[in-house]
CSV table of C-alpha atoms in Angstrom, one decimal:
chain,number,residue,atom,x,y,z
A,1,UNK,CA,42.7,-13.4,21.1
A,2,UNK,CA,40.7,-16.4,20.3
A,3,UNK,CA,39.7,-17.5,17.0
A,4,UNK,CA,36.1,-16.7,16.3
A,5,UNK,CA,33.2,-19.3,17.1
A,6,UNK,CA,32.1,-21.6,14.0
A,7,UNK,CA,28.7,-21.7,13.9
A,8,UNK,CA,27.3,-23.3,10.7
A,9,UNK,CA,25.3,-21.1,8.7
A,10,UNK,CA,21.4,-22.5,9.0
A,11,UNK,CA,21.6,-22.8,12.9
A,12,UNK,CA,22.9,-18.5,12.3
A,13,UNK,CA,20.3,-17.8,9.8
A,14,UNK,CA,17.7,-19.6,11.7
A,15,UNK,CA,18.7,-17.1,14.9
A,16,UNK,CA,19.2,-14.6,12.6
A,17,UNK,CA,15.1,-14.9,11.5
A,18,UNK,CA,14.3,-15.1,15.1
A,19,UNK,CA,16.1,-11.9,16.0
A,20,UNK,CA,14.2,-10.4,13.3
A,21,UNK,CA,10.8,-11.9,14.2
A,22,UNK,CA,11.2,-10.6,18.0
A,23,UNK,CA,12.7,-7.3,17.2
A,24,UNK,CA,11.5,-6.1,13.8
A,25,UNK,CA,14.0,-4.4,11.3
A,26,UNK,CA,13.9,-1.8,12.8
A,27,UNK,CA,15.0,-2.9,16.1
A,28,UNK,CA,17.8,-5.1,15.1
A,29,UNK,CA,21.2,-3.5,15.2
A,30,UNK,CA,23.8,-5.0,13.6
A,31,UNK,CA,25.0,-5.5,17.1
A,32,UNK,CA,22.0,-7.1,18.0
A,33,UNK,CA,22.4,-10.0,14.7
A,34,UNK,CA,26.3,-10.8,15.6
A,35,UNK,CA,25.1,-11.8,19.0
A,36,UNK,CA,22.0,-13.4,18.2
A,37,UNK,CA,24.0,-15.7,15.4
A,38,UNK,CA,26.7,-16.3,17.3
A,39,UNK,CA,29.1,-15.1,14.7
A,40,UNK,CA,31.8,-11.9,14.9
A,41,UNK,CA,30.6,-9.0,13.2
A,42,UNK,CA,33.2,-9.5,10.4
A,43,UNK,CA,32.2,-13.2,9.9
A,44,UNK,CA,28.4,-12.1,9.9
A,45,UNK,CA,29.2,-9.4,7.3
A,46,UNK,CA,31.2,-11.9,5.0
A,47,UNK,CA,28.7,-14.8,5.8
A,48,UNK,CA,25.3,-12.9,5.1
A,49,UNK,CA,26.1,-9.4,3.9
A,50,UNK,CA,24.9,-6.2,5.4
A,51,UNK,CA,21.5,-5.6,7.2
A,52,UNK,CA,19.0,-5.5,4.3
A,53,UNK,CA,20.5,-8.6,2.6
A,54,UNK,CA,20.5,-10.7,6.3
A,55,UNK,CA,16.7,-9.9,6.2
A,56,UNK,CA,16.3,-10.7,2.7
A,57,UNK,CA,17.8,-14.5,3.9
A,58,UNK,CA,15.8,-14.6,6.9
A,59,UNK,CA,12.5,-13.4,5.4
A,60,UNK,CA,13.0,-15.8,2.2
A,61,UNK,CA,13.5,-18.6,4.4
A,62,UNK,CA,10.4,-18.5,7.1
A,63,UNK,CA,8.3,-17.8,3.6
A,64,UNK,CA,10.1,-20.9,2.9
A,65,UNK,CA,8.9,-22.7,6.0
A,66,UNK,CA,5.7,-22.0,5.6
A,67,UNK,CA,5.3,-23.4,1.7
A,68,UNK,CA,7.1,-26.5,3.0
A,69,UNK,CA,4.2,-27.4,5.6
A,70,UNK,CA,2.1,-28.2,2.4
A,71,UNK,CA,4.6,-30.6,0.8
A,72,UNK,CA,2.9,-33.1,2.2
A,73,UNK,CA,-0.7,-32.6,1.0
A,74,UNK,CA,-2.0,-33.8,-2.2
A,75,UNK,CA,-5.3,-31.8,-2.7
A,76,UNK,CA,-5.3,-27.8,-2.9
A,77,UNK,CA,-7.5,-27.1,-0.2
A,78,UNK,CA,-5.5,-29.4,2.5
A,79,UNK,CA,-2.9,-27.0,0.9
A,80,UNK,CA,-4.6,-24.2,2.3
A,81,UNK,CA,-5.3,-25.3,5.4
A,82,UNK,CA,-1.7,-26.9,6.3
A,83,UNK,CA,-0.6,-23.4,5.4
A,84,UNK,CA,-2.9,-22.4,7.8
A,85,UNK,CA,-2.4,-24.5,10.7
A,86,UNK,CA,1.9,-23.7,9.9
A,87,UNK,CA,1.1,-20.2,10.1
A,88,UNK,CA,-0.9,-20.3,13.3
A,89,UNK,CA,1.7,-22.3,15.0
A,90,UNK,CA,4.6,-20.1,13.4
A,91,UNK,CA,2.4,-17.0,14.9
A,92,UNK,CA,1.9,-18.1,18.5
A,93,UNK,CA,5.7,-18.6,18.5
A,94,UNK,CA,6.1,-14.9,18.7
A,95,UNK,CA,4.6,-11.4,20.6
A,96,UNK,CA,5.0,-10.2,17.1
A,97,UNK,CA,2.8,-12.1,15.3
A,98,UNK,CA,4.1,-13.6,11.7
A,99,UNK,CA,7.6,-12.0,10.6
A,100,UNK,CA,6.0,-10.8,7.3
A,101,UNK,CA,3.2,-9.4,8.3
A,102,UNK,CA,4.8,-7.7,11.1
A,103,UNK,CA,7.4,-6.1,8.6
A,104,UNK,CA,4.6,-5.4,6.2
A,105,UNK,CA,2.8,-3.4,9.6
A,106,UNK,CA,6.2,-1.6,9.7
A,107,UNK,CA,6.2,-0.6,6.0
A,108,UNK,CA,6.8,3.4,6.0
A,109,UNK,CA,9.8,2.7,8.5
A,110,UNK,CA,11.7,0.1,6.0
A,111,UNK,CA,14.4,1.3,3.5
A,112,UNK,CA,12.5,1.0,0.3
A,113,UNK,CA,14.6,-2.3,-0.9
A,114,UNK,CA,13.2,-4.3,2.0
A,115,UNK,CA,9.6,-2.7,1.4
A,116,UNK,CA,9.8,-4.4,-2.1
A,117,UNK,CA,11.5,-7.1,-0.5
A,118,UNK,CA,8.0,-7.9,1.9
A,119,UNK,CA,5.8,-6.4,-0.7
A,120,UNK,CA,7.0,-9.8,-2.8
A,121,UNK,CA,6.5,-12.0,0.1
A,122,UNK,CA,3.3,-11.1,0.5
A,123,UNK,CA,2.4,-11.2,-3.2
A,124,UNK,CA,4.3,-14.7,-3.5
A,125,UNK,CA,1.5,-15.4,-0.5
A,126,UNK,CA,-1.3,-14.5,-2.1
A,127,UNK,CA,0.0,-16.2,-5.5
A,128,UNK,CA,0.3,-19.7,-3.2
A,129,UNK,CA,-3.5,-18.8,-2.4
A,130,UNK,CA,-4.7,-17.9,-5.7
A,131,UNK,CA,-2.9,-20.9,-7.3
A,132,UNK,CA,-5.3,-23.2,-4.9
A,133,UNK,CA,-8.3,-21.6,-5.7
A,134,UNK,CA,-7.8,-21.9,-9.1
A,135,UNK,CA,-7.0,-25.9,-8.6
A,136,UNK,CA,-10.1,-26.1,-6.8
A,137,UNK,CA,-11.8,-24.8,-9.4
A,138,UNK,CA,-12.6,-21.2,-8.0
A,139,UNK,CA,-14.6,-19.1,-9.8
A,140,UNK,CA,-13.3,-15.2,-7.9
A,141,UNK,CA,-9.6,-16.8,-7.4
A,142,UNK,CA,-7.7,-13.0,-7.6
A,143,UNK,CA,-10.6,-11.5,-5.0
A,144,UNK,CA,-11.0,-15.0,-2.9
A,145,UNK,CA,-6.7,-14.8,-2.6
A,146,UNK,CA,-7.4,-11.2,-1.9
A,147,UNK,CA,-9.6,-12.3,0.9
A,148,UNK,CA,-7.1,-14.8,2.4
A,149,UNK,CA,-4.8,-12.5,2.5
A,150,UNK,CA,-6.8,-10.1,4.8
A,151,UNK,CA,-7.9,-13.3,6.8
A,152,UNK,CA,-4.0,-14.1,7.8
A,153,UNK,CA,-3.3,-10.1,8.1
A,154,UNK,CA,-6.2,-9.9,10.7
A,155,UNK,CA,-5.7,-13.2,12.6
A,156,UNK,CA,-1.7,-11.6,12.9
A,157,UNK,CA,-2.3,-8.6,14.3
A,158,UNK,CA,-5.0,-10.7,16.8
A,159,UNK,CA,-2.0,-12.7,17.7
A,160,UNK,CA,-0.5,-9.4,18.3
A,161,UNK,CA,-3.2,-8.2,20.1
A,162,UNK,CA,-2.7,-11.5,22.7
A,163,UNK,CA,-6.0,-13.5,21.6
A,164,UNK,CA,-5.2,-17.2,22.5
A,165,UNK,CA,-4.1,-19.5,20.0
A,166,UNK,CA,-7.2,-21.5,20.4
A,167,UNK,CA,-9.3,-18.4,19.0
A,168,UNK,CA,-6.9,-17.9,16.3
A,169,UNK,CA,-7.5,-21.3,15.1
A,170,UNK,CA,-11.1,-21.3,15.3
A,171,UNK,CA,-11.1,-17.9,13.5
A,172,UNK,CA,-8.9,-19.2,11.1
A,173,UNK,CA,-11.3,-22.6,10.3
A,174,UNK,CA,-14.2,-19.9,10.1
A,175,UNK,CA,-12.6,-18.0,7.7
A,176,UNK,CA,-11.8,-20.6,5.6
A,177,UNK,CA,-15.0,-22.7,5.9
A,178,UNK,CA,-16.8,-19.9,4.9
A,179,UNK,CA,-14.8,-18.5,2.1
A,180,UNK,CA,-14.4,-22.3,0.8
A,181,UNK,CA,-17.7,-23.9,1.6
């Protein structure tokens, strides 16, 4: 018998997310994460942990690459819309739409330590949001994040739904032209 493969551990965790993304919780077997990391089961059990705590890594870290898309911008509401454009391009990537709000969809199927696990995503989200708005200078910041939160929710389950990227983005620019403006 052959020693197991070495994969190092971003490359798994980044298939890991993806397996998640394309599947749902759900629909990922433990069976279905050893072979979409490349890793033995034992090796993905020791490595990650068990099924809820693999999706706790992998959800924690595409919230992750989304906030990092606006590392680059200076003024709150280029913020927003790098966040924007990140998640639009992170949502065409899948039939699923965006990982969190695809899990969030999936809510009443979820043991109840991922639901809190997305239900802090999301409110980590709309925090990002409302911490803009008020550094713009927002009068409504909780209802305005409250609103941006729907806005990505809708344009996800559009993605979903198969409307073209191009749509999406003009949606999204609507939405936030309007809500901003």
């Amino acid at each position: 018998m052959g020693r197991p493969r070495k994969v190092p551990k971003e490359q798994a965790l980044e298939r890991l997310m993806q397996c998640f993304w394309a599947q749902g919780y759900p629909g990922c077997s433990m069976k279905d994460l050893a072979a979409a990391s490349g890793l033995n089961p034992g090796s993905l059990h020791s490595s990650f942990g068990n099924k809820e705590a693999i999706f706790a890594q992998a959800i924690e870290r595409y919230a992750a690459q989304l906030i990092a898309a606006v590392d680059g911008a200076a003024q709150p509401r280029a913020q927003l819309e790098a966040w924007f454009e990140t998640f639009l391009s992170r949502t065409a990537q899948s039939p699923r739409g965006c990982l969190m709000l695809a899990s969030a969809a999936e809510l009443a199927q979820l043991p109840s330590g991922v639901q809190v696990l997305v239900q802090q995503q999301l409110q980590g989200v709309r925090g990002f949001f409302a911490a803009c708005l008020s550094r713009m200078g927002r009068d409504k910041v909780t209802s305005d994040a409250g609103l941006l939160l729907v806005l990505i929710s809708g344009l996800s389950v559009q993605a979903r739904a198969g409307m073209s990227h191009e749509e999406l983005v003009h949606l999204s620019q609507s939405g936030l032209s309007r809500l901003l403006d």
